[in-house]
Amino acid sequence: MSDFVNGFWGYYVAFVVLAGIAWCLWLIFSQREWLKPRPGKVEETGHVWDGDLRELNNPVPRWWTAMYILMCLFGLGYLVLYPGLGAFQGSLAYTSAQEVKQDQAALDATVKPIYARFANMDIPQIAADSEAHLIGERLFLNNCAQCHGSDAKGSTSFPNLVEGDSIYGRQPEVLLATITQGRNGVIPALGAAIDARTAGDIAQYVRSLSGLAHDQIRTLRGKPEYMNTCAACHGAEGKGNKALGAPNLTDDIWLYGSSEAIIVHSILNGRNNRMPAQDQTLSSEQIRLVAAWVWGLSKGVDVTSATVTSARAK
Ligand code: HEC
Ligand code: HEC
């Protein structure tokens, strides 16, 4: 309750809460029929339905009334112990933020020793450890699968992390950097410099690089344009540039697709593809485990292999 703009609202809320409970108590007191001795015969209202269904006027049962009063007392007791009365913190000084902190500390205490075991292992060793594999997989499913797919094979604009060429590389240190800092692959929009027809010619040349069906004449026209504009990032041979994140255009792996229309779209409108940095959501220990899991996928590491036993025996 520290977010009131001034002291008045604290008192205002406290007044409304206490007045509410007082009103409830007054209400039950005003209906104090239940205190009187019960007559042997129940009073009738005189309403009759279906010939013989008579409406009675029973007093409220005593147990119900007792519970009503107990609830009011419980409410008052609660307000003494816990925050609820305006700015009053309650005599236990409880806050939910503090409870979360305690829970986190308890979790850290449980989890720290588990991660400590991997602190001195390198990524390939972690990848071969079956416990690390399970943790890494869970981290991946919770934090990465929404974009890269639960099988890590990606989809349009989200790279496949398992098979084929990768944009930035899959060496352990590259994976750690990618996951920790994120990546932003940008192909500039070249629509101002290149007309749609030329872009189509370049797209034909790009298709020829990976052996897809292409128009010979347009490809010949497109090649010099490619060399002028695209080779700086994608390389003269179209093999890409891992440092820039420019994909290899000679393989059959496509972030967006290989049709002329899609390639032309990339050229004219550009692309801005962002992998969010994970250092705010995951600890560095968690990043190592998930990186090892991803690394193991592309390397086909079998976690039940002998490496596991040797790593665990240490
Ligand atoms: C919001 C979507 C999103 C989430 C969540 C996400 N990624 Fe990515 N990731 C991307 C995109 C988009 C790219 C491509 C970036 C680019 O083109 O520069 C990428 C790229 C990558 C790459 C580089 C691929 C290559 O071919 O070099 C790796 C490795 C990777 N992500 C791993 C992960 C891991 C591990 C997690 C979870 C901790 C994760 N990503 C979470 C969207 C996401
Ligand atoms: C400034 C560097 C740069 C230039 C110049 C550039 N590209 Fe790119 N290109 C990139 C990057 C980076 C990406 C990856 C975008 C992403 O991660 O989504 C990309 C992506 C692409 C893709 C998508 C690949 C896929 O897998 O779907 C195609 C196709 C492409 N570029 C073709 C071209 C062509 C053709 C030109 C010249 C007209 C060109 N690029 C110029 C950097 C560049």
Coordinates of C-alpha atoms and ligand atoms in Angstrom, one line a residue:
M1 CA 0.0 0.0 0.0
S2 CA 2.9 2.3 -0.6
D3 CA 1.6 3.7 -3.8
F4 CA -1.0 6.1 -2.4
V5 CA -0.3 9.6 -3.6
N6 CA -0.9 11.0 -0.1
G7 CA -1.8 9.9 3.4
F8 CA -5.5 10.8 2.9
W9 CA -6.3 7.8 0.7
G10 CA -4.9 5.3 3.2
Y11 CA -7.3 6.6 5.9
Y12 CA -10.1 6.7 3.3
V13 CA -9.6 3.0 2.4
A14 CA -9.3 2.0 6.1
F15 CA -12.5 3.8 6.8
V16 CA -14.4 2.1 4.0
V17 CA -13.1 -1.3 5.1
L18 CA -14.0 -0.8 8.8
A19 CA -17.3 0.8 8.0
G20 CA -18.1 -2.2 5.8
I21 CA -17.5 -4.7 8.6
A22 CA -19.3 -2.5 11.1
W23 CA -22.3 -2.4 8.8
C24 CA -22.3 -6.2 8.5
L25 CA -22.3 -6.5 12.3
W26 CA -25.0 -3.9 12.7
L27 CA -27.2 -5.7 10.1
I28 CA -27.0 -9.0 11.9
F29 CA -27.7 -7.2 15.2
S30 CA -30.7 -5.5 13.7
Q31 CA -32.1 -8.9 12.7
R32 CA -31.7 -10.3 16.2
E33 CA -34.8 -12.4 16.1
W34 CA -32.4 -15.4 16.5
L35 CA -31.6 -14.3 20.1
K36 CA -35.2 -14.8 21.1
P37 CA -36.4 -18.3 22.2
R38 CA -37.9 -20.2 19.3
P39 CA -41.6 -20.7 19.3
G40 CA -42.7 -24.4 19.0
K41 CA -44.6 -23.7 15.9
V42 CA -43.2 -22.1 12.8
E43 CA -44.9 -19.0 11.6
E44 CA -46.5 -19.1 8.2
T45 CA -46.5 -16.3 5.6
G46 CA -49.9 -17.3 4.3
H47 CA -48.6 -17.9 0.8
V48 CA -49.8 -21.2 -0.7
W49 CA -48.9 -22.7 -4.0
D50 CA -50.1 -25.8 -5.8
G51 CA -52.9 -26.3 -3.3
D52 CA -50.8 -27.3 -0.3
L53 CA -47.3 -25.8 -0.7
R54 CA -47.2 -23.3 2.2
E55 CA -44.3 -20.8 2.6
L56 CA -42.9 -20.8 6.1
N57 CA -41.1 -17.9 7.9
N58 CA -38.2 -19.8 9.6
P59 CA -35.7 -17.7 11.4
V60 CA -32.1 -17.9 10.1
P61 CA -30.4 -20.9 11.7
R62 CA -28.1 -20.2 14.7
W63 CA -25.1 -22.0 13.1
W64 CA -25.4 -19.7 10.1
T65 CA -25.5 -16.6 12.3
A66 CA -22.6 -17.8 14.4
M67 CA -20.6 -18.3 11.2
Y68 CA -21.5 -14.8 9.9
I69 CA -20.2 -13.2 13.1
L70 CA -17.1 -15.4 13.1
M71 CA -16.3 -14.3 9.5
C72 CA -16.5 -10.6 10.6
L73 CA -14.2 -11.3 13.5
F74 CA -11.9 -13.3 11.2
G75 CA -11.8 -10.3 8.8
L76 CA -10.9 -7.9 11.6
G77 CA -8.2 -10.3 12.9
Y78 CA -6.8 -10.6 9.4
L79 CA -6.6 -6.9 9.0
V80 CA -4.7 -6.6 12.3
L81 CA -2.1 -9.2 11.0
Y82 CA -1.9 -8.5 7.3
P83 CA -1.9 -5.4 5.1
G84 CA -5.4 -4.4 4.0
L85 CA -6.3 -1.4 6.2
G86 CA -5.2 1.5 4.0
A87 CA -1.5 2.2 4.6
F88 CA -1.3 0.0 7.7
Q89 CA 1.2 -2.8 7.1
G90 CA -0.3 -5.3 9.5
S91 CA 1.5 -6.5 12.6
L92 CA 3.2 -9.3 10.8
A93 CA 4.8 -6.8 8.3
Y94 CA 4.0 -9.3 5.5
T95 CA 4.5 -8.3 1.9
S96 CA 4.1 -10.6 -1.1
A97 CA 7.2 -9.2 -2.7
Q98 CA 9.2 -10.4 0.3
E99 CA 7.5 -13.8 0.0
V100 CA 8.6 -14.0 -3.7
K101 CA 12.2 -13.1 -2.6
Q102 CA 12.1 -15.8 0.0
D103 CA 10.8 -18.4 -2.5
Q104 CA 13.5 -17.3 -5.0
A105 CA 16.2 -17.6 -2.3
A106 CA 15.0 -21.1 -1.4
L107 CA 14.9 -22.1 -5.1
D108 CA 18.4 -20.7 -5.6
A109 CA 19.7 -22.7 -2.7
T110 CA 18.3 -25.9 -4.2
V111 CA 19.3 -25.2 -7.7
K112 CA 22.8 -23.7 -7.1
P113 CA 24.5 -27.0 -6.2
I114 CA 22.9 -28.7 -9.3
Y115 CA 24.4 -26.0 -11.6
A116 CA 27.7 -26.0 -9.7
R117 CA 28.5 -29.4 -11.0
F118 CA 28.6 -28.0 -14.6
A119 CA 30.6 -24.9 -13.7
N120 CA 33.9 -26.4 -14.7
M121 CA 32.7 -28.5 -17.7
D122 CA 33.0 -27.3 -21.2
I123 CA 30.0 -27.3 -23.6
P124 CA 30.7 -30.7 -25.2
Q125 CA 31.0 -32.3 -21.7
I126 CA 27.8 -30.7 -20.6
A127 CA 26.1 -31.8 -23.8
A128 CA 27.0 -35.4 -23.0
D129 CA 25.7 -35.3 -19.4
S130 CA 22.2 -36.8 -19.1
E131 CA 21.1 -34.6 -16.2
A132 CA 22.3 -31.4 -18.0
H133 CA 20.5 -32.7 -21.1
L134 CA 17.2 -32.9 -19.2
I135 CA 17.6 -29.4 -17.7
G136 CA 18.7 -28.0 -21.1
E137 CA 15.8 -29.5 -22.9
R138 CA 13.3 -28.0 -20.3
L139 CA 15.0 -24.6 -20.6
F140 CA 14.7 -24.8 -24.3
L141 CA 11.0 -25.8 -24.3
N142 CA 10.2 -23.0 -21.9
N143 CA 12.3 -20.2 -23.4
C144 CA 13.1 -21.0 -27.1
A145 CA 10.5 -23.4 -28.5
Q146 CA 7.9 -20.7 -29.1
C147 CA 10.1 -19.4 -31.8
H148 CA 12.4 -22.3 -32.9
G149 CA 9.8 -25.0 -32.5
S150 CA 9.8 -27.8 -29.9
D151 CA 12.0 -29.9 -32.2
A152 CA 14.3 -26.8 -32.6
K153 CA 13.9 -27.1 -36.4
G154 CA 12.5 -23.6 -36.8
S155 CA 10.1 -22.2 -39.3
T156 CA 9.8 -19.2 -41.6
S157 CA 12.2 -16.6 -40.3
F158 CA 13.2 -18.7 -37.3
P159 CA 16.4 -20.6 -38.0
N160 CA 16.6 -24.4 -37.8
L161 CA 19.1 -25.1 -35.0
V162 CA 19.6 -28.7 -35.7
E163 CA 20.2 -29.3 -39.4
G164 CA 21.9 -27.6 -42.3
D165 CA 24.1 -24.5 -42.4
S166 CA 23.7 -22.0 -39.6
I167 CA 23.7 -18.3 -40.0
Y168 CA 26.1 -17.4 -37.2
G169 CA 27.8 -20.7 -36.6
R170 CA 27.3 -23.5 -34.0
Q171 CA 30.6 -23.5 -32.2
P172 CA 30.1 -23.4 -28.4
E173 CA 31.4 -19.9 -28.0
V174 CA 29.2 -18.6 -30.9
L175 CA 26.1 -20.3 -29.4
L176 CA 26.8 -18.7 -26.0
A177 CA 27.2 -15.3 -27.6
T178 CA 24.0 -15.7 -29.7
I179 CA 21.9 -16.8 -26.7
T180 CA 23.3 -14.3 -24.2
Q181 CA 23.3 -11.2 -26.4
G182 CA 20.7 -12.1 -29.0
R183 CA 21.1 -11.4 -32.7
N184 CA 19.7 -9.0 -35.2
G185 CA 20.0 -10.0 -38.9
V186 CA 19.3 -7.1 -41.1
I187 CA 19.1 -7.0 -44.8
P188 CA 18.7 -3.4 -45.9
A189 CA 15.7 -2.5 -48.1
L190 CA 17.2 -1.9 -51.5
G191 CA 13.9 -0.8 -53.2
A192 CA 15.1 2.7 -53.6
A193 CA 18.2 1.7 -55.5
I194 CA 17.0 -1.4 -57.4
D195 CA 13.8 -1.6 -59.6
A196 CA 11.6 -4.7 -59.4
R197 CA 12.7 -6.1 -62.7
T198 CA 16.4 -6.0 -61.7
A199 CA 15.5 -7.5 -58.4
G200 CA 13.8 -10.3 -60.3
D201 CA 16.9 -10.9 -62.4
I202 CA 19.0 -11.0 -59.2
A203 CA 16.6 -13.4 -57.7
Q204 CA 17.0 -15.7 -60.7
Y205 CA 20.8 -15.5 -60.2
V206 CA 20.3 -16.3 -56.4
R207 CA 18.2 -19.3 -57.4
S208 CA 20.9 -20.5 -59.8
L209 CA 23.4 -20.5 -56.9
S210 CA 21.6 -23.3 -55.1
G211 CA 20.8 -25.2 -58.3
L212 CA 17.1 -24.3 -58.4
A213 CA 15.3 -23.9 -61.7
H214 CA 16.2 -20.5 -63.2
D215 CA 15.9 -18.4 -66.4
Q216 CA 19.3 -18.4 -68.1
I217 CA 19.1 -14.9 -69.6
R218 CA 17.7 -13.2 -66.6
T219 CA 20.4 -15.0 -64.5
L220 CA 23.1 -13.5 -66.7
R221 CA 21.6 -10.1 -66.3
G222 CA 21.3 -10.6 -62.5
K223 CA 24.8 -11.8 -61.8
P224 CA 26.7 -8.4 -62.3
E225 CA 23.9 -6.7 -60.2
Y226 CA 24.5 -9.3 -57.5
M227 CA 28.2 -8.6 -57.5
N228 CA 27.6 -4.9 -57.2
T229 CA 25.1 -4.9 -54.4
C230 CA 24.9 -8.2 -52.6
A231 CA 28.4 -9.7 -52.7
A232 CA 29.6 -7.3 -50.0
C233 CA 27.5 -9.2 -47.5
H234 CA 26.7 -12.5 -49.0
G235 CA 30.1 -13.0 -50.6
A236 CA 31.1 -13.2 -54.2
E237 CA 30.2 -16.9 -54.3
G238 CA 27.1 -16.4 -52.2
K239 CA 28.4 -18.4 -49.3
G240 CA 27.3 -15.8 -46.8
N241 CA 29.1 -14.1 -44.0
K242 CA 28.7 -15.5 -40.5
A243 CA 30.1 -12.4 -38.8
L244 CA 27.4 -10.3 -40.5
G245 CA 24.7 -12.9 -40.2
A246 CA 24.2 -12.9 -44.0
P247 CA 22.9 -16.4 -44.9
N248 CA 24.6 -18.7 -47.3
L249 CA 22.6 -18.5 -50.5
T250 CA 24.0 -21.6 -52.1
D251 CA 22.4 -24.2 -50.0
D252 CA 18.8 -25.4 -49.7
I253 CA 18.2 -23.8 -46.4
W254 CA 15.9 -20.7 -46.5
L255 CA 14.7 -18.6 -43.7
Y256 CA 12.0 -17.1 -45.9
G257 CA 11.7 -19.3 -48.9
S258 CA 13.3 -19.7 -52.3
S259 CA 10.7 -18.5 -54.7
E260 CA 11.5 -15.5 -56.9
A261 CA 8.7 -13.5 -55.3
I262 CA 10.0 -14.1 -51.8
I263 CA 13.6 -13.3 -52.7
V264 CA 12.5 -10.1 -54.5
H265 CA 10.6 -9.2 -51.4
S266 CA 13.7 -9.6 -49.3
I267 CA 15.7 -7.4 -51.7
L268 CA 13.2 -4.6 -52.1
N269 CA 11.8 -4.4 -48.6
G270 CA 14.7 -5.8 -46.6
R271 CA 14.3 -8.0 -43.5
N272 CA 14.9 -7.2 -39.8
N273 CA 15.1 -10.5 -37.9
R274 CA 15.6 -10.4 -34.2
M275 CA 16.6 -13.1 -31.7
P276 CA 16.1 -11.6 -28.3
A277 CA 19.0 -11.5 -25.8
Q278 CA 18.4 -14.0 -23.0
D279 CA 20.7 -12.6 -20.4
Q280 CA 17.7 -10.9 -18.7
T281 CA 15.6 -14.1 -18.4
L282 CA 18.2 -16.8 -18.0
S283 CA 21.2 -17.0 -15.6
S284 CA 24.6 -17.6 -17.2
E285 CA 24.5 -21.2 -15.9
Q286 CA 21.2 -21.7 -17.5
I287 CA 22.5 -20.3 -20.8
R288 CA 25.4 -22.7 -20.7
L289 CA 23.0 -25.7 -20.3
V290 CA 20.6 -24.6 -23.0
A291 CA 23.6 -23.8 -25.3
A292 CA 25.0 -27.3 -24.6
W293 CA 21.6 -28.8 -25.4
V294 CA 21.4 -27.0 -28.7
W295 CA 25.0 -27.8 -29.5
G296 CA 24.4 -31.5 -28.8
L297 CA 21.4 -31.6 -31.1
S298 CA 23.3 -30.5 -34.1
K299 CA 26.2 -32.7 -33.2
G300 CA 23.9 -35.7 -32.6
V301 CA 25.4 -36.3 -29.2
D302 CA 24.0 -39.4 -27.6
V303 CA 23.6 -38.7 -24.0
T304 CA 23.5 -42.3 -23.0
S305 CA 26.9 -42.8 -24.5
A306 CA 30.0 -43.7 -22.5
T307 CA 30.9 -40.0 -22.2
V308 CA 28.1 -39.6 -19.8
T309 CA 29.5 -42.2 -17.4
S310 CA 33.0 -40.8 -17.6
A311 CA 31.8 -37.2 -17.0
R312 CA 29.6 -38.3 -14.1
A313 CA 32.3 -40.5 -12.6
K314 CA 34.5 -37.4 -12.0
Ligands
HEC1 C1 11.2 -14.4 -30.0 C2 11.7 -15.5 -30.8 C3 12.9 -16.2 -30.4 C4 13.2 -16.7 -29.1 C5 12.3 -16.7 -27.9 C6 14.5 -17.4 -29.3 N1 15.0 -17.2 -30.5 FE1 16.7 -17.8 -31.2 N2 16.4 -16.8 -33.0 C7 15.3 -16.1 -33.3 C8 15.5 -15.5 -34.6 C9 14.4 -14.6 -35.3 C10 16.8 -15.8 -35.0 C11 17.4 -15.3 -36.3 C12 18.1 -14.1 -36.0 C13 18.8 -13.5 -37.2 O1 18.3 -13.8 -38.3 O2 19.8 -12.7 -37.1 C14 17.4 -16.6 -34.0 C15 18.6 -17.2 -34.0 C16 19.1 -18.1 -33.1 C17 20.4 -18.8 -33.3 C18 21.3 -18.7 -34.4 C19 20.9 -19.6 -35.5 C20 21.9 -19.7 -36.6 O3 21.6 -20.2 -37.7 O4 23.1 -19.2 -36.4 C21 20.5 -19.7 -32.2 C22 21.6 -20.6 -31.9 C23 19.3 -19.5 -31.4 N3 18.5 -18.5 -32.0 C24 19.0 -20.1 -30.2 C25 18.0 -19.8 -29.3 C26 17.9 -20.3 -28.0 C27 18.7 -21.4 -27.4 C28 16.8 -19.7 -27.5 C29 16.2 -19.9 -26.1 C30 17.1 -19.7 -25.0 C31 16.2 -18.8 -28.5 N4 17.0 -18.9 -29.6 C32 15.1 -18.1 -28.3 C33 14.2 -16.0 -32.5 C34 14.1 -16.4 -31.2
HEC2 C1 24.3 -5.2 -45.6 C2 24.4 -6.6 -45.8 C3 23.5 -7.2 -46.9 C4 23.3 -6.9 -48.2 C5 23.9 -5.7 -48.9 C6 22.4 -7.8 -48.7 N1 22.0 -8.7 -47.8 FE1 20.8 -10.3 -48.1 N2 20.8 -10.6 -46.1 C7 21.6 -10.0 -45.2 C8 21.3 -10.5 -43.9 C9 22.0 -10.1 -42.6 C10 20.3 -11.5 -44.1 C11 19.6 -12.3 -43.0 C12 18.3 -11.6 -42.6 C13 17.7 -12.4 -41.5 O1 18.4 -12.9 -40.6 O2 16.5 -12.5 -41.5 C14 20.0 -11.5 -45.5 C15 19.0 -12.3 -46.0 C16 18.9 -12.5 -47.4 C17 18.0 -13.5 -48.0 C18 17.1 -14.5 -47.2 C19 17.8 -15.8 -47.2 C20 16.9 -16.9 -46.7 O3 17.5 -17.9 -46.1 O4 15.7 -16.9 -46.8 C21 18.2 -13.4 -49.3 C22 17.5 -14.2 -50.4 C23 19.1 -12.3 -49.5 N3 19.5 -11.8 -48.3 C24 19.5 -11.9 -50.8 C25 20.2 -10.7 -51.0 C26 20.4 -10.2 -52.3 C27 20.0 -10.8 -53.5 C28 21.1 -9.0 -52.0 C29 21.5 -8.0 -53.1 C30 20.4 -7.4 -53.8 C31 21.3 -8.9 -50.6 N4 20.8 -9.9 -50.0 C32 22.0 -7.8 -50.1 C33 22.6 -9.1 -45.4 C34 22.7 -8.4 -46.6

